[in-house]
Coordinates of C-alpha atoms in Angstrom, one line a residue:
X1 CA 0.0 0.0 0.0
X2 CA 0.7 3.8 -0.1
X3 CA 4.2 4.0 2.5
X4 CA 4.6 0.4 2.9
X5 CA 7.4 -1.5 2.6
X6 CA 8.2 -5.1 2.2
X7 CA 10.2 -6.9 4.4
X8 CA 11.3 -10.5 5.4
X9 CA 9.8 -11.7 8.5
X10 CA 12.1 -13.6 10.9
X11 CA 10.9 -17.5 10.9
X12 CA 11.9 -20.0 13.8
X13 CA 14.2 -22.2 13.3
X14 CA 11.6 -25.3 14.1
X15 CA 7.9 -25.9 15.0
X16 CA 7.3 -26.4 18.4
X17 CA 3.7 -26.2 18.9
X18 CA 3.3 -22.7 19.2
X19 CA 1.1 -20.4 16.9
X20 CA 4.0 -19.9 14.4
X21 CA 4.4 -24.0 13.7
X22 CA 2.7 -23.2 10.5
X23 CA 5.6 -20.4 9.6
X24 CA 8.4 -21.9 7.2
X25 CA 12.2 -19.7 6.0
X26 CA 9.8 -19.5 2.7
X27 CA 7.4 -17.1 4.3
X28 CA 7.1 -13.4 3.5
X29 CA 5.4 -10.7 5.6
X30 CA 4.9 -7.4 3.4
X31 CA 3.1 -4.4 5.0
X32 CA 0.3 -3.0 2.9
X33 CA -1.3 -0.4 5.1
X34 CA 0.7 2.9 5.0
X35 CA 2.8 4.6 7.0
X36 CA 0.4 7.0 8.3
X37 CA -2.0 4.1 9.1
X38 CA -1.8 3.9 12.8
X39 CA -3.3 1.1 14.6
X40 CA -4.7 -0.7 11.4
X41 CA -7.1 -3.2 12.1
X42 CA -9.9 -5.4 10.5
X43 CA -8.8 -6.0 7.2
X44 CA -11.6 -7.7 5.4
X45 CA -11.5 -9.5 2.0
X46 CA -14.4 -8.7 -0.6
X47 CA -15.7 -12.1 -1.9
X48 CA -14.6 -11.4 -5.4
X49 CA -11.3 -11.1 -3.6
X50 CA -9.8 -8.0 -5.7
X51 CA -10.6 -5.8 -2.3
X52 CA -9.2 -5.2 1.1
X53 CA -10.8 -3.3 3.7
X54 CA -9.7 -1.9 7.1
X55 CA -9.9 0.7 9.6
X56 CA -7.4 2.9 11.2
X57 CA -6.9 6.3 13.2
X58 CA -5.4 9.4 13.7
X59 CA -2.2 9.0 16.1
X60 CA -3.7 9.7 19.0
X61 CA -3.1 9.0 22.7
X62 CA -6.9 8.5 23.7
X63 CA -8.5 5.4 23.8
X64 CA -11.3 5.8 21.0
X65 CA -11.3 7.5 18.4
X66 CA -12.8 8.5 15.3
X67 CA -12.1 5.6 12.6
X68 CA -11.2 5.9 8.6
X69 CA -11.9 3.2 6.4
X70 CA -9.8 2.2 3.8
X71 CA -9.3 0.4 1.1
X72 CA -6.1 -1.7 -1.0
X73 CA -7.2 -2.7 -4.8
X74 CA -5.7 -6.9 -4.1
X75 CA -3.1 -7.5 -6.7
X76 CA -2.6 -3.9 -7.9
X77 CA 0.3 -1.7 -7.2
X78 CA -2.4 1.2 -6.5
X79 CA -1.6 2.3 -3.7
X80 CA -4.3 2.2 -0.7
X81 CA -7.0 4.6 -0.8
X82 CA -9.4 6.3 2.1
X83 CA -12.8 5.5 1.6
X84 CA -14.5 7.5 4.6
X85 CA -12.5 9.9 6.0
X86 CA -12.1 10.9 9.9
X87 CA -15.2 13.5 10.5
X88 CA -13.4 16.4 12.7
X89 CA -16.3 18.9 13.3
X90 CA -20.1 17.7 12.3
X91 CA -22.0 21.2 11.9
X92 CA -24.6 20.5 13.2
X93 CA -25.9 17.7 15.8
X94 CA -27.6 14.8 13.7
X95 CA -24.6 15.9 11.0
X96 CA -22.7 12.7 9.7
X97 CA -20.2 12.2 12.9
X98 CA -17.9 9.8 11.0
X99 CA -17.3 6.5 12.1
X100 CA -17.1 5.1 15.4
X101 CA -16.3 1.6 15.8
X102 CA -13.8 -0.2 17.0
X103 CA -14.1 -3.4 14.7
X104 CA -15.6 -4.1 11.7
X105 CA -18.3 -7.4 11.7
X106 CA -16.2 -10.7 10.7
X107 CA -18.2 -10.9 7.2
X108 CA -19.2 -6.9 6.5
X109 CA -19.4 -7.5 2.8
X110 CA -22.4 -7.7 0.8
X111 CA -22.3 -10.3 -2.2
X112 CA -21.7 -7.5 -4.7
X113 CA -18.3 -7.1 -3.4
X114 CA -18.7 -3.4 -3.6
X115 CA -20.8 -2.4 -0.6
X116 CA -20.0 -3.1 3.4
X117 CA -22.5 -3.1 6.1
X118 CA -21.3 -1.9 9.6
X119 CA -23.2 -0.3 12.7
X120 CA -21.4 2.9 13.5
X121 CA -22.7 5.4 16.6
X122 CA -23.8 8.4 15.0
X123 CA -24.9 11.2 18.1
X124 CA -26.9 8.7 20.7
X125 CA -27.8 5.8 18.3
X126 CA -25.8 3.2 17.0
X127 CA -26.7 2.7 13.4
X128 CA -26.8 0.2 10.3
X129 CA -25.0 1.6 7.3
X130 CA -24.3 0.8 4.2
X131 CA -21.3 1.5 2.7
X132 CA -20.0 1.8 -0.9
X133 CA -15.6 1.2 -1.2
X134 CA -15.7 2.6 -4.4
X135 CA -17.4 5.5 -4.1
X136 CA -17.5 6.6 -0.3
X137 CA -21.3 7.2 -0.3
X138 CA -22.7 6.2 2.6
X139 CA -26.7 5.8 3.4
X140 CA -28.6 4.4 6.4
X141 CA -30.3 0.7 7.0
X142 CA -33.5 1.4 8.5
X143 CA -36.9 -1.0 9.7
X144 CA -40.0 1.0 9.8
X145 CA -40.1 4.3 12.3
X146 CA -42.6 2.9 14.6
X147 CA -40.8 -0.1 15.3
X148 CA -36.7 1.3 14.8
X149 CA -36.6 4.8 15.1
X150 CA -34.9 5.1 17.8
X151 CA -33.5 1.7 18.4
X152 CA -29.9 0.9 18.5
X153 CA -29.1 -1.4 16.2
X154 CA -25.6 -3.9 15.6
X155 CA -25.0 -6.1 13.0
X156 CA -24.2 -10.0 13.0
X157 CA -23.7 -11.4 10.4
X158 CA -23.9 -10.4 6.0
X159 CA -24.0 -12.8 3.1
X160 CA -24.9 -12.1 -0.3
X161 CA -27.8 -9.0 -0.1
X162 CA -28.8 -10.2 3.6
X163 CA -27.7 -8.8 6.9
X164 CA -28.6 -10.3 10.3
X165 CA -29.1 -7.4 12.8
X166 CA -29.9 -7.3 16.3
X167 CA -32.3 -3.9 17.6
X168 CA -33.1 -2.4 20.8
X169 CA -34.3 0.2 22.7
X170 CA -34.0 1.5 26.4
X171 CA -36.8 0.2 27.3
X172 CA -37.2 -3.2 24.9
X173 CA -35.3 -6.4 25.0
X174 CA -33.4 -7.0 21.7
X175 CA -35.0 -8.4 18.5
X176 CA -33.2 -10.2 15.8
X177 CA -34.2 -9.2 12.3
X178 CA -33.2 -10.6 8.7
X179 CA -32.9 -7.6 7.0
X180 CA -32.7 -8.0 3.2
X181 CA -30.9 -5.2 1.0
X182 CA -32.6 -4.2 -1.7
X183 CA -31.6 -1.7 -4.5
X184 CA -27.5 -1.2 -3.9
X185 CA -26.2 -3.6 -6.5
X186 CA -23.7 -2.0 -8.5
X187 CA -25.6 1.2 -8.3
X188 CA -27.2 0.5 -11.4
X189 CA -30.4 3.0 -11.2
X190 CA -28.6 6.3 -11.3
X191 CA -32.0 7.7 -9.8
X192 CA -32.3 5.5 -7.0
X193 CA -33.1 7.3 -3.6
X194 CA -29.6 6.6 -2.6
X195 CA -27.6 7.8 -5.2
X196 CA -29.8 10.8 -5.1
X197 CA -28.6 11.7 -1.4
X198 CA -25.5 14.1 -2.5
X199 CA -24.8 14.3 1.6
X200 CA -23.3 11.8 3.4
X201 CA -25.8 9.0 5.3
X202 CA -28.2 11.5 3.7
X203 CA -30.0 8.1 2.0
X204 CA -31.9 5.3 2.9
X205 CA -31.6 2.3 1.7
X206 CA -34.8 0.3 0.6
X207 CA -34.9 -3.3 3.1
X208 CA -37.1 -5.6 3.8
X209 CA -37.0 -6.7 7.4
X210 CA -38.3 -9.9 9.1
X211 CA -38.2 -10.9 12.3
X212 CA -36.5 -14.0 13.2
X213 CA -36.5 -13.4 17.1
X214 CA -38.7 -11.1 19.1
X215 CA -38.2 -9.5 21.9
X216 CA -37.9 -11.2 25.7
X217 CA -40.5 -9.9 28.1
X218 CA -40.0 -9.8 31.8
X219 CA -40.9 -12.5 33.1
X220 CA -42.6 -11.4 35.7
X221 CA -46.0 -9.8 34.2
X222 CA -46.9 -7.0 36.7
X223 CA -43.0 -5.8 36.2
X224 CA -43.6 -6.1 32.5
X225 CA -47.1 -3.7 32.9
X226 CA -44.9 -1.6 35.1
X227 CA -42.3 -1.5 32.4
X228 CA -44.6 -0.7 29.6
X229 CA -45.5 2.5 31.2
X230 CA -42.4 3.4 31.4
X231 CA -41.0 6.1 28.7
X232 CA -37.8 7.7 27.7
X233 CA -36.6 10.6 25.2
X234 CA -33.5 12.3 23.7
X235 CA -32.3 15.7 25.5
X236 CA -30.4 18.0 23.1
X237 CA -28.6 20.4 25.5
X238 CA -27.0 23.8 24.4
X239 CA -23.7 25.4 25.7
X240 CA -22.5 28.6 25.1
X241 CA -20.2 28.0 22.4
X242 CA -22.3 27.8 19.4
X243 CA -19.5 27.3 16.7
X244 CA -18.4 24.6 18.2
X245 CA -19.1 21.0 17.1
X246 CA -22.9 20.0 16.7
X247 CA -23.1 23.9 16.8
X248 CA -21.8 23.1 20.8
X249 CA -24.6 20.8 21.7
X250 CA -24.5 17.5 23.3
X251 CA -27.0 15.2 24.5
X252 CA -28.5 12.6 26.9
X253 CA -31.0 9.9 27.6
X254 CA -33.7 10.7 30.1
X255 CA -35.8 7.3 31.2
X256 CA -38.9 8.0 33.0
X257 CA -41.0 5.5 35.3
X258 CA -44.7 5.1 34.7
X259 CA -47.6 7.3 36.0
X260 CA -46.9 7.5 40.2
X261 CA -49.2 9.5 42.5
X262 CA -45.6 11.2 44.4
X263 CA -42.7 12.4 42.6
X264 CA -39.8 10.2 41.6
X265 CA -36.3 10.8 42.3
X266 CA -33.8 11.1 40.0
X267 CA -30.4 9.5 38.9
X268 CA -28.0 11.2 37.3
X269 CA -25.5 8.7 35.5
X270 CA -22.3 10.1 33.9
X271 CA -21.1 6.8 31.5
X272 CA -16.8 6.1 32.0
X273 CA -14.1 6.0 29.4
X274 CA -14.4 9.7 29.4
X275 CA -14.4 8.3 25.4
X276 CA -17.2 6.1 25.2
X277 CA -20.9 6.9 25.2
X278 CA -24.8 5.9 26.1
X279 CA -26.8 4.6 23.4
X280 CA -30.4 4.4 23.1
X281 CA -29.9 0.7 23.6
X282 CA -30.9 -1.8 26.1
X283 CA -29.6 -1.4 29.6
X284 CA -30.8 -3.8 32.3
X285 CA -29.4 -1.7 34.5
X286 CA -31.3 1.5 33.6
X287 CA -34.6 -0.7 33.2
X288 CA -33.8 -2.0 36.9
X289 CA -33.6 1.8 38.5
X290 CA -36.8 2.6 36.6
X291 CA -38.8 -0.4 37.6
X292 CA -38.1 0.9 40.9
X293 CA -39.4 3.9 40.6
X294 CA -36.0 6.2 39.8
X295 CA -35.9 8.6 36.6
X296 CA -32.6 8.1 35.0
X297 CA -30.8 10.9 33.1
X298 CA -27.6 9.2 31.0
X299 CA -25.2 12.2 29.8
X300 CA -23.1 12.3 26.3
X301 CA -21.2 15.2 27.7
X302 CA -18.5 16.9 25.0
X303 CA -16.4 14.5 24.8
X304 CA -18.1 11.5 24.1
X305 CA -17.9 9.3 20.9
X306 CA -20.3 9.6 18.2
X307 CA -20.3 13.4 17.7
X308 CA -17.2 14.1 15.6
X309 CA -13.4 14.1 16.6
X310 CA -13.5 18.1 17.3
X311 CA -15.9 16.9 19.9
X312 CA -14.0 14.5 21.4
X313 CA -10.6 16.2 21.8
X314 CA -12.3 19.3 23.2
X315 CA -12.5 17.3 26.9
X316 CA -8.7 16.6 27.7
X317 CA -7.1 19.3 29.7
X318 CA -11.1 20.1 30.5
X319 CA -11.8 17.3 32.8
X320 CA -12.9 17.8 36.2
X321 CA -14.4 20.9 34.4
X322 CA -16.1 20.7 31.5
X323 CA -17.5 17.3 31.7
X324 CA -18.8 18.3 35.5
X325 CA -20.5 21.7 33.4
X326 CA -22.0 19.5 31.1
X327 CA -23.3 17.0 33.5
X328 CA -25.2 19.7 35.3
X329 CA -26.3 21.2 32.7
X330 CA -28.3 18.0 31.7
X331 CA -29.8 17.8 35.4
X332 CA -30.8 21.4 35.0
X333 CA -32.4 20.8 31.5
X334 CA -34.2 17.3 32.8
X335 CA -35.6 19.3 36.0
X336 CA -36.8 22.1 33.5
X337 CA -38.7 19.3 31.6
X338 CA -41.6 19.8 34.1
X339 CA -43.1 23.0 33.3
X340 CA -43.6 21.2 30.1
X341 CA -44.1 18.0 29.5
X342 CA -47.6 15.8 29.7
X343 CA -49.6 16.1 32.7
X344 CA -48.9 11.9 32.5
X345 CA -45.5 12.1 33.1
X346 CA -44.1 11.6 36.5
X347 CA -42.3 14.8 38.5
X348 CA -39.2 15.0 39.8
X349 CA -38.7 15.1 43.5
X350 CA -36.0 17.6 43.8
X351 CA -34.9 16.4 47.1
X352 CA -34.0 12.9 45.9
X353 CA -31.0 13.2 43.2
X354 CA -28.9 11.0 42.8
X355 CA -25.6 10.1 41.3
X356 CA -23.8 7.2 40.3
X357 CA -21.2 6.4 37.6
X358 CA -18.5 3.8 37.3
X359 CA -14.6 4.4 36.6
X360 CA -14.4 8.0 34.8
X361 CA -18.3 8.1 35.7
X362 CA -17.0 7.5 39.2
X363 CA -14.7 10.3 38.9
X364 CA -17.3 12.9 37.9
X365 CA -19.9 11.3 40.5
X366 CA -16.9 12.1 43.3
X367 CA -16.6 15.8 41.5
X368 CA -20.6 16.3 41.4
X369 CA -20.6 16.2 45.4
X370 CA -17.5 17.7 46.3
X371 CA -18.3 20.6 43.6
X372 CA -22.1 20.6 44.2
X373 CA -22.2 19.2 48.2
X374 CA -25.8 21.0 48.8
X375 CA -27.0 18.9 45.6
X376 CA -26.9 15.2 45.7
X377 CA -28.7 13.6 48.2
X378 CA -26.9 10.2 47.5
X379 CA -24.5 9.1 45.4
X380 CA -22.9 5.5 44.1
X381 CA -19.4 5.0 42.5
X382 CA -17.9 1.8 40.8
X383 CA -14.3 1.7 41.0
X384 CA -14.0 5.6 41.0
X385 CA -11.1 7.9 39.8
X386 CA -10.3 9.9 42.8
X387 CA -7.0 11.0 42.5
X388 CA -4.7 11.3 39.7
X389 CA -1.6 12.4 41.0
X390 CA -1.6 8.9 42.7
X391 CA -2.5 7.0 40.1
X392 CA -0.2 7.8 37.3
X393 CA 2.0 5.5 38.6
X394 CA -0.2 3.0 39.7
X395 CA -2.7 2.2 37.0
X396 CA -2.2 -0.2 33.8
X397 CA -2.9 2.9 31.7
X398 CA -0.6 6.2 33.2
X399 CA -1.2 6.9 29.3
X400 CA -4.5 8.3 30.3
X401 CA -3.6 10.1 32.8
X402 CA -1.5 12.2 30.7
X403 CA -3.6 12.9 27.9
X404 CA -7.0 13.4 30.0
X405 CA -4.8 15.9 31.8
X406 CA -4.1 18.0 28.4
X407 CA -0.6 16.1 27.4
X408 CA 1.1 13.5 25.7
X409 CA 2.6 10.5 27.3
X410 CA 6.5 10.0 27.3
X411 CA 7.1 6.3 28.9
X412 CA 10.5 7.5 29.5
X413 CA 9.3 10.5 31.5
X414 CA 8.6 10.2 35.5
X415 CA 5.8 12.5 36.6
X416 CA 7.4 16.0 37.3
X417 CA 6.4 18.4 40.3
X418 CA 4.1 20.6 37.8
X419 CA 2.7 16.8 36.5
X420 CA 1.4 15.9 40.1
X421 CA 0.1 19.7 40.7
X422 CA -2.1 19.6 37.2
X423 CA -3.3 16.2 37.9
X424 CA -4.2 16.8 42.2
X425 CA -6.2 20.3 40.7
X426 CA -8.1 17.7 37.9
X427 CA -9.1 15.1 40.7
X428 CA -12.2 14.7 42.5
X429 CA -10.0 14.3 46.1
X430 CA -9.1 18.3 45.5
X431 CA -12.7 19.1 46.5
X432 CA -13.2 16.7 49.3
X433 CA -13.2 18.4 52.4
X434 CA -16.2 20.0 50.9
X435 CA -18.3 16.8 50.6
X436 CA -21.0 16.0 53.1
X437 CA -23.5 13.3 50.1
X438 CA -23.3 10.0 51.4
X439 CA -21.3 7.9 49.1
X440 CA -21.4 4.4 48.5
X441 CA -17.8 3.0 47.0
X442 CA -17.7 -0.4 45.3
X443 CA -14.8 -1.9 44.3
X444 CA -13.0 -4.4 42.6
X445 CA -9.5 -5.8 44.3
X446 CA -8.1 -7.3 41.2
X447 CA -8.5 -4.0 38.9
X448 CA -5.5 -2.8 37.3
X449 CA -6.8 0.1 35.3
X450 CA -8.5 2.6 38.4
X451 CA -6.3 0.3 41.3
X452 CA -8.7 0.3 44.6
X453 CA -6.2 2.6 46.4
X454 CA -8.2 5.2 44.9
X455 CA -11.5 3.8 46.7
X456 CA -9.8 3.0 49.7
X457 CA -8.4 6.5 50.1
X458 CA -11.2 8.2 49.7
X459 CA -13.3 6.3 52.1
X460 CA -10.8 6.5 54.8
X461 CA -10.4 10.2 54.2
X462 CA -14.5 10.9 53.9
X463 CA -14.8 8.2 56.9
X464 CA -12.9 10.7 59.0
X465 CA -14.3 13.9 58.1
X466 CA -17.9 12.0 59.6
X467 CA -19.3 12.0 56.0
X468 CA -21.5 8.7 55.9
X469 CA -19.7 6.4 53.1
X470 CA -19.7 2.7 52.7
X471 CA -17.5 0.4 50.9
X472 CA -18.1 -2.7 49.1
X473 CA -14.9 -4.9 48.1
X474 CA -15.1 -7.9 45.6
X475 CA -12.0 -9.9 46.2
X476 CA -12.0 -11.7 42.3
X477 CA -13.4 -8.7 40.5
X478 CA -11.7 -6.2 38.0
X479 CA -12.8 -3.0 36.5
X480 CA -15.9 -3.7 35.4
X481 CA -17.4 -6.2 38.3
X482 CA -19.2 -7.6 36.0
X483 CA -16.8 -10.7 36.4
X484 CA -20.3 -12.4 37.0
X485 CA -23.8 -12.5 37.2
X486 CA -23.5 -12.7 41.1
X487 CA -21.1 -9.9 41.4
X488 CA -23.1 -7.2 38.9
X489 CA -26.3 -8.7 40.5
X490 CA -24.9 -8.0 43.8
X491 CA -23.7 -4.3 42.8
X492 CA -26.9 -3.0 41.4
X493 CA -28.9 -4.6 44.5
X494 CA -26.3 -2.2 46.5
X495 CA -26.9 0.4 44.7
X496 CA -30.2 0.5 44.9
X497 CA -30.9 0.0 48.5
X498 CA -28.3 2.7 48.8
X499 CA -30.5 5.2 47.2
X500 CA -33.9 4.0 48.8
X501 CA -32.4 4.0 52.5
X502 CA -33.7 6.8 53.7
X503 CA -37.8 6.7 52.1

C-alpha cells in the first residue's frame, strides 16, 4: 500500500507447537497499510477477492477515536485509498459524525463485493450503514419508524444482499431481524433514492425486514405492565459556544417510570471512558432503576464518541471541568422538563437526586458532590477515579492520565512536580473536604486500570471527616465487576438499597 514496505519476517528455526508452527524460511510478511495508518485493524476480504478493507486512526493518545476506512485494490500496485474519511467537526448535531467503531463485523461485505455493512454510533444511536468502497457514499439501514426509530441497532452477520441485525431500545429487550438489502447492487439505477442523497448518510436504503427473534419480556407480568408504562426521550442540550461542534450541543437519555401518584427521584448517570458513550440501547441496569421507581438521566457530555473528533478532543485538559459543566447542565435541562411535558408524566422530587457512575463516571460522580455538596442527596461509585496524582503510577494505563490531563505521554518521562500539581487540581480528592453526600464505594481488588487505592483512600479520608460512606470490596473482580452474574447482580442490588435508605 501507499508507504509500505516489504520486508522479510524472521521464521523460527523449528515448529514447536506454538502459533507460528505453521511459519516456514519461505514465508514473506509485506506491510500493505501505509505509514500513516496507525493502529490498522480489521482488514476484510471482498468475496470477489480484488478488495481489502480496514480501519485505522489518527495518532492519538486517547483510547477511541474516530475511525477511517480504507481500502487496498488486491493484486494492484495502486496504492491504498481512504474511503470515509475521519469526521473532525459535524456542523450540526444529527450531522454525519464519521465512524465510530472499533471493529468491523467478521463478514461486513455484501455479495456484490462493492458495498460493506457496519453499525457505526452516529450522536446517541448506534446505526446500520451501508457503505459503498468505491465510491464513499454512505446511506442508512432502517426497519419502519414505529418499530426502529430510535433503536440501536448492531449487526451480526452479512452474506450475499442479507444482513442479520440485532435492535433495541432502552426500554425493549433486543430483537433479531433478517434484514434484506434491496436496490445497492452495482448502483445500477442512477435515480435510485440513494444515489440521489449528495450528503453523506443522507440516503436510505430500501430493506425488507423480518423478524426472526422477538423481543424477551420480563418475566414477571406486573414488572412487564410496570415497564410498559415506562417512557424515555433524547435531550439536546445547548452550551455557550455555538461554533463549536454540533453547533456546541451535546445530549443525553432521560428514562422515566410510569404514571406514580408522588414524585420520583432522580439518577444522574455520567457513563466512563471519558471516550465512550450511552446509546439508546438496552440497559438492564437502567430498566432495573426505573422499575423501581428512579428517573434516569444518562449524559453524552463533549467529549463522548459519536459526535465528531473536534468533539471529542475538546475534553482533555477540561476534565474535572467541562465534563462536571455539562453533567449539570443536563440535570438542570431534565428538572426544567416539568413545566412542560404531559400532565402523565411523573415529577421530579427535587430532594431525591442522585448520582452514580463507574470508573471515569465514578470520577465525575466524586466531583458532582465535592463541587455541588448541597445537591446530591446520595451518590454510588464503581471503581471511582479519585486521584490522579496517585495514580499515574499505579494504574495499567498512566497513558491516560497524561492525555486526560491536556498532554502526551512519554514512557520515559517520570511524573514531574508541575505533572502531580495539574493532575491533584483535575481530581475529584481536591474538593473533598467540601463533601457532606453520602457515598457508596464499590470496588474491585483485582482492577488494574483505576487500582482500589483510589476507593480506599477516599473512604478512609471521607470516613474521617464524619461524611456517611460505605464500601463494598469484591476480592475476584476487575474493572468492570461484571466478572459475573452474582457480582453485577450484587452491585446493582447495593446500589439501589443505597438510594432507597432513607424513604
Amino acid at each position: 500500500g501507499e508507504g509500505g514496505t516489504a520486508a522479510a519476517a524472521p521464521a523460527p528455526d523449528k515448529t514447536d507447537g506454538s502459533p507460528d508452527k505453521m511459519m516456514t524460511k519461505k514465508e514473506k510478511w509485506t506491510v500493505i497499510s501505509a505509514e500513516k495508518d496507525h493502529s490498522p485493524v480489521s482488514p476484510r476480504f471482498s468475496p470477489d477477492g480484488k478488495s481489502l478493507v480496514y480501519l485505522t486512526t489518527d495518532k492519538v493518545w486517547y483510547h477511541m477515536s474516530c475511525a477511517r476506512l480504507r481500502r487496498i485494490s488486491w493484486g494492484t500496485d495502486s496504492p491504498a485509498v481512504t474511503v470515509v474519511d475521519c469526521v473532525e467537526s459535524p456542523e450540526n448535531l444529527g450531522d454525519f459524525p464519521g465512524l465510530w467503531l472499533l471493529m468491523l463485523p467478521e463478514r461486513t461485505w455484501m455479495g456484490d463485493s462493492r458495498h460493506i455493512v457496519v453499525n457505526s454510533l452516529w450522536n446517541i444511536t448506534s446505526t446500520l450503514l451501508v457503505i459503498d468502497v468505491f465510491t464513499g457514499q454512505i446511506n442508512r439501514l432502517k426497519g419502519s419508524a414505529a418499530t426502529h426509530g430510535l433503536a440501536s441497532m448492531a449487526v451480526l452477520d452479512v452474506f450475499a444482499q442479507y444482513a442479520l441485525v440485532k435492535d433495541s431500545t432502552p426500554l425493549q429487550t433486543h430483537q433479531v431481524h433478517l434484514v434484506e438489502i434491496l436496490g445497492s447492487e452495482k448502483e445500477k439505477d442512477e435515480n435510485s433514492a440513494a444515489t440521489e442523497a449528495k450528503k453523506v448518510g443522507g440516503g436510505v436504503v430500501p430493506s425488507v425486514w423480518t423478524c426472526v427473534r422477538a423481543a424477551v419480556k420480563l418475566r414477571d407480568s406486573d414488572l412487564q405492565e410496570k415497564l410498559s408504562k415506562a417512557t424515555f426521550r433524547v435531550l439536546d442540550i445547548d452550551t455557550e459556544d455555538k461554533s463549536a461542534a454540533n453547533g456546541g450541543q451535546f445530549q443525553a437519555l432521560l428514562l422515566l417510570p410510569g404514571t406514580q401518584k408522588e414524585a420520583c427521584p432522580l439518577v444522574l448517570r455520567p457513563h466512563g471512558g471519558p471516550h465512550s458513550a450511552f446509546a439508546t440501547g438496552f440497559d438492564w441496569g437502567n430498566v432495573l432503576m426505573v422499575l423501581k421507581g428512579f428517573a434516569v438521566c444518562c449524559v453524552n457530555y463533549r467529549g463522548s464518541i459519536g459526535y465528531g473528533q473536534a468533539a471529542l478532543k475538546s475534553l482533555p485538559g477540561k476534565c474535572g471541568r467541562q465534563d462536571v459543566d455539562d453533567c449539570m447542565s443536563a440535570l438542570e435541562k431534565t428538572l426544567s422538563l416539568e413545566a412542560k411535558v404531559p400532565s402523565s408524566w411523573p415529577r421530579f422530587d427535587q430532594k431525591r437526586i442522585m448520582a452514580w457512575g463507574g470508573s471515569h463516571g465514578g470520577f465525575l460522580t466524586t466531583h458532582f458532590i465535592g463541587q455541588f455538596p448541597d445537591k446530591f442527596k446520595m451518590a454510588a461509585t464503581r471503581n471511582p477515579v479519585t486521584d490522579v496524582a496517585f495514580m499515574v503510577t499505579e494504574t495499567d494505563i498512566p497513558d491516560w492520565c497524561y492525555c486526560e490531563g491536556g498532554g502526551d505521554y512519554d514512557a520515559a518521562h517520570m511524573p514531574s512536580g508541575e505533572d502531580y500539581k495539574k493532575f491533584f487540581e483535575m481530581s475529584p480528592v481536591s474538593h473533598a473536604t467540601k463533601i457532606k453526600t453520602p457515598l457508596l464505594m464499590l470496588l474491585g481488588l483485582k482492577d488494574l486500570r483505576v487500582p482500589p487505592s483510589q476507593g480506599l483512600n477516599f473512604h478512609r479520608t471521607l470516613k474521617a471527616r464524619g461524611v456517611k460512606t460505605k464500601c463494598l470490596v469484591y476480592p475476584k473482580s476487575t474493572h468492570s465487576l461484571s466478572d459475573s452474574v452474582r457480582t453485577e447482580g450484587d452491585v446493582w442490588i447495593n446500589v439501589l438499597k443505597w438510594f432507597s435508605a432513607d424513604e
